[in-house]
PDB file of C-alpha atoms in Angstrom:
ATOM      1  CA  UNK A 262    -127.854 -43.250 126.472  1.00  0.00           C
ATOM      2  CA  UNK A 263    -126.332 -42.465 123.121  1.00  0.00           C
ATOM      3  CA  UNK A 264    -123.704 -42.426 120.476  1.00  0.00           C
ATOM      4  CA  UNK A 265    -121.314 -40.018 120.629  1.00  0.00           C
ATOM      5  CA  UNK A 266    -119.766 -38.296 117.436  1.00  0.00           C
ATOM      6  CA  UNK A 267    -117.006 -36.272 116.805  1.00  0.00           C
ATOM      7  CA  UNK A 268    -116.222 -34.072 113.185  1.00  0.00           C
ATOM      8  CA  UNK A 269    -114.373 -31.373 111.583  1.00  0.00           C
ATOM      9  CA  UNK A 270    -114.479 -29.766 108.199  1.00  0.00           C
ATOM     10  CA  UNK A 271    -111.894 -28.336 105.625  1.00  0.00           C
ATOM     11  CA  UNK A 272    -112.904 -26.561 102.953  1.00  0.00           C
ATOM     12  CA  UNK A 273    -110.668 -27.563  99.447  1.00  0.00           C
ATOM     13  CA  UNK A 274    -110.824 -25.863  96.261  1.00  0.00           C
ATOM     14  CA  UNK A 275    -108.334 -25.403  93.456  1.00  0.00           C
ATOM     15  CA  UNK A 276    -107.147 -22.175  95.741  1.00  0.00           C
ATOM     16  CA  UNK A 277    -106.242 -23.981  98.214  1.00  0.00           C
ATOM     17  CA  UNK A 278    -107.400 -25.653 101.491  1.00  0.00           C
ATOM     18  CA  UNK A 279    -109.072 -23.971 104.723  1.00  0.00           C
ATOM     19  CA  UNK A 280    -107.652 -24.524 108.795  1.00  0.00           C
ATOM     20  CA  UNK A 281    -109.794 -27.898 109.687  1.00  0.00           C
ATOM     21  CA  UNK A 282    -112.621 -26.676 112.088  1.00  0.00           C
ATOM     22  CA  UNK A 283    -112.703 -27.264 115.768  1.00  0.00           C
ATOM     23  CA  UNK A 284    -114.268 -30.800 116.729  1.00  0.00           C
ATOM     24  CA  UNK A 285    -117.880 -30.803 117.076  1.00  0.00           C
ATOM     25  CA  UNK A 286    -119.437 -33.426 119.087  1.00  0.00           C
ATOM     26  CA  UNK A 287    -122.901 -34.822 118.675  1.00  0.00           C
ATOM     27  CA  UNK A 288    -124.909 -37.478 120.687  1.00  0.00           C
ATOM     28  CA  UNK A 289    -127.235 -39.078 118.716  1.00  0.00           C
ATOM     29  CA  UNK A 290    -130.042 -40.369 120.918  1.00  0.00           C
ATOM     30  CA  UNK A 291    -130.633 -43.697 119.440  1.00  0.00           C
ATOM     31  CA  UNK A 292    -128.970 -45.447 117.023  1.00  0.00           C
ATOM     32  CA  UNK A 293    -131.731 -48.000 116.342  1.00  0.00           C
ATOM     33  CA  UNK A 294    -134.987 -47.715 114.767  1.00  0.00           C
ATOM     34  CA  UNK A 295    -138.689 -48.810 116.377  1.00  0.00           C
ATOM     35  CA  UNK A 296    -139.070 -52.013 117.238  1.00  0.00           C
ATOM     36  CA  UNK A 297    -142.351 -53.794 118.492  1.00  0.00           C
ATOM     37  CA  UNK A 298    -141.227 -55.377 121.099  1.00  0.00           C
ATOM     38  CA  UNK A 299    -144.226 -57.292 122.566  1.00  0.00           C
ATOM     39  CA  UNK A 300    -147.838 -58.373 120.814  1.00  0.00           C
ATOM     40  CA  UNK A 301    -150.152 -59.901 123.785  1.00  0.00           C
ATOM     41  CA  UNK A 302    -153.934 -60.992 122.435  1.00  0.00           C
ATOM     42  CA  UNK A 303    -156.050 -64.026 123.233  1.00  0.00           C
ATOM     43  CA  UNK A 304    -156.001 -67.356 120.546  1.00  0.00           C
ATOM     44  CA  UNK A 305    -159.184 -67.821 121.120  1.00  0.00           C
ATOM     45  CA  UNK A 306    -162.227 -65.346 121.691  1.00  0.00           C
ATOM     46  CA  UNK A 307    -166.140 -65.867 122.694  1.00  0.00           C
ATOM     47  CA  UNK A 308    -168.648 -63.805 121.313  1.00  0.00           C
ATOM     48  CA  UNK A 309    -170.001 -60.937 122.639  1.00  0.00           C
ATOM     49  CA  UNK A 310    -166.789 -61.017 125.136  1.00  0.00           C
ATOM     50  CA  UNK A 311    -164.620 -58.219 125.334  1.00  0.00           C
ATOM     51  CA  UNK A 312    -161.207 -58.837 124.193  1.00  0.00           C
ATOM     52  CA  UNK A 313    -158.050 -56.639 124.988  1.00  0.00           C
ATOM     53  CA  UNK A 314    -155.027 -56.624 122.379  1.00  0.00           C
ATOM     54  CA  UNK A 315    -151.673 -54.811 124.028  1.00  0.00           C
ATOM     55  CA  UNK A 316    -148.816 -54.082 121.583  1.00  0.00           C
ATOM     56  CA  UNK A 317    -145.495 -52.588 123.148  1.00  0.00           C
ATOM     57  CA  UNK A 318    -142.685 -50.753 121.080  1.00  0.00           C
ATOM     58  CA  UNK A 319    -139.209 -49.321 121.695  1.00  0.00           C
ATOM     59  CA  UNK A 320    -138.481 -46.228 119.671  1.00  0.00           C
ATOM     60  CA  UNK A 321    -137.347 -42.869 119.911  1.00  0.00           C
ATOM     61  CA  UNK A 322    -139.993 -39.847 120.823  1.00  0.00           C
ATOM     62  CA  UNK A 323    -141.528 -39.505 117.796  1.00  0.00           C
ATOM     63  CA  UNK A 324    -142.513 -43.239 117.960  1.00  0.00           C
ATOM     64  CA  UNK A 325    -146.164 -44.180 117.081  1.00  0.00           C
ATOM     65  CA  UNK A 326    -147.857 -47.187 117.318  1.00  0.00           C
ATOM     66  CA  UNK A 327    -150.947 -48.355 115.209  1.00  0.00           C
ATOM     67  CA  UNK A 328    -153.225 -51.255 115.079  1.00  0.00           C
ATOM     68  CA  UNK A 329    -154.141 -52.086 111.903  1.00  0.00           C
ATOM     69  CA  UNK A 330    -156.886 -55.371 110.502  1.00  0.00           C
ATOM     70  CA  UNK A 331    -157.190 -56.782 107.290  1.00  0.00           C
ATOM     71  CA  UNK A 332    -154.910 -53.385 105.586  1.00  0.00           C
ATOM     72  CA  UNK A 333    -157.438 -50.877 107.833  1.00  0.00           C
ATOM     73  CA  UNK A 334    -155.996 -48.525 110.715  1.00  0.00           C
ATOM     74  CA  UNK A 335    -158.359 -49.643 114.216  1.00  0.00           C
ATOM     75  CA  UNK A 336    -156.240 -47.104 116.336  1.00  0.00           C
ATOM     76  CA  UNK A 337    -153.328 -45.469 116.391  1.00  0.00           C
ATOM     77  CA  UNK A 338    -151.215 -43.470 119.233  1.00  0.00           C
ATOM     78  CA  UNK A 339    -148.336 -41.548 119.730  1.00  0.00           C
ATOM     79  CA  UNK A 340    -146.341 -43.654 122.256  1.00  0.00           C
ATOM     80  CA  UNK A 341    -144.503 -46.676 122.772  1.00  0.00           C
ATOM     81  CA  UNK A 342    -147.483 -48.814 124.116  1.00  0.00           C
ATOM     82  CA  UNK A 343    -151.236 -49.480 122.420  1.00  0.00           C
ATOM     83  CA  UNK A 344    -154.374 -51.341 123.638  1.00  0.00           C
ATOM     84  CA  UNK A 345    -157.008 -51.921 120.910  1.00  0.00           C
ATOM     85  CA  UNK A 346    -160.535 -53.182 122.742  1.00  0.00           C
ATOM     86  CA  UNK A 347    -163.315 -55.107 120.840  1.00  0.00           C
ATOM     87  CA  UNK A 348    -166.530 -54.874 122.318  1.00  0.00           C
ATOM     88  CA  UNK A 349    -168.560 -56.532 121.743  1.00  0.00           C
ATOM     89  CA  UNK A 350    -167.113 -59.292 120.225  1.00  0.00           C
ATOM     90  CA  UNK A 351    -168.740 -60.870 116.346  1.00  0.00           C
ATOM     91  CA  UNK A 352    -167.623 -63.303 114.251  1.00  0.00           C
ATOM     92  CA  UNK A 353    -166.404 -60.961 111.550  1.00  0.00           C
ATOM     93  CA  UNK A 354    -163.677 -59.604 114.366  1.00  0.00           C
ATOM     94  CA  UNK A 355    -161.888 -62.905 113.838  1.00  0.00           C
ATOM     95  CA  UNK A 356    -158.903 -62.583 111.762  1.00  0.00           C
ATOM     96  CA  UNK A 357    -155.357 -60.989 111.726  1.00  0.00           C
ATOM     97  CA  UNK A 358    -154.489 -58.429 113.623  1.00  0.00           C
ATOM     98  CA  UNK A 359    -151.278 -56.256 113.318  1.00  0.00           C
ATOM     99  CA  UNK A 360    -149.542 -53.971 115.377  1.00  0.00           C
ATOM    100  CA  UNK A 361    -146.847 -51.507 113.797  1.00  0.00           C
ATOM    101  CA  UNK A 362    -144.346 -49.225 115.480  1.00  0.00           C
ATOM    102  CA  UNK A 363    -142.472 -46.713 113.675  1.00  0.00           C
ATOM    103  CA  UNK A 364    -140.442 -43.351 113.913  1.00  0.00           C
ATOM    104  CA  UNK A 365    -138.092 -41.440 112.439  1.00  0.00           C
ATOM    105  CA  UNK A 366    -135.459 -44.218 112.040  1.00  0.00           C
ATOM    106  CA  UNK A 367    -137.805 -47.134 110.174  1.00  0.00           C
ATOM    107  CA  UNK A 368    -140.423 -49.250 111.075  1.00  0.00           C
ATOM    108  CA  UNK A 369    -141.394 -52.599 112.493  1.00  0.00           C
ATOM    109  CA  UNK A 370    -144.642 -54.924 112.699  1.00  0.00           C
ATOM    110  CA  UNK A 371    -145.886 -57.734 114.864  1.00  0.00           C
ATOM    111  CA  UNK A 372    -148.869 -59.628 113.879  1.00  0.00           C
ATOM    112  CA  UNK A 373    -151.226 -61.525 115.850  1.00  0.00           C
ATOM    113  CA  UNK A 374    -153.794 -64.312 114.436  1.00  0.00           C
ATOM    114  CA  UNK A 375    -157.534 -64.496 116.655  1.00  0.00           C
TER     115      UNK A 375
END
């Protein structure tokens, strides 16, 4: 899937103006930027459990996908999907967790609260 263009050129100056080129067509692979599409984590944790956070993201190739607590990377990947593991489990891991796509079209975040 794609978007397809189509374009010519003509060069103007005060000489004159050029033939128009032949039509050049370009498929674009994606027209929309990455999106997290899915943040999975548990409300509620025990300690010294192991807990398992899963983001999922839609994006082109480039797309990578990063968890991030409290404004600090935990673990980043190039791909569309991310699992961050805590084990074990303390009290400080409580908190905010957020998971953020992005490639070369823009960005997007999901957050989850623990």
């Amino acid at each position: 899937g794609g978007v397809r263009y189509e374009c010519s050129y003509q060069a103007v100056n005060v000489i004159g103006r050029s033939r128009p080129s032949r039509p050049v067509a370009i498929l674009a692979k994606s027209s929309r930027s990455a999106r997290v599409v899915r943040v999975s984590a548990p409300t509620r944790i025990a300690i010294s459990s192991i807990v398992t956070f899963n983001c999922e993201a839609t994006g082109d190739d480039s797309t990578t996908v990063v968890w991030f607590k409290g404004g600090v990377q935990l673990s980043m990947q190039v791909a569309k999907s991310l699992t961050l593991n805590l084990r074990p489990v303390k009290r400080t891991d409580t908190g905010r967790y957020v998971c953020a796509a992005a490639d070369r079209l823009g960005e997007d975040s999901k957050g989850v609260q623990v």
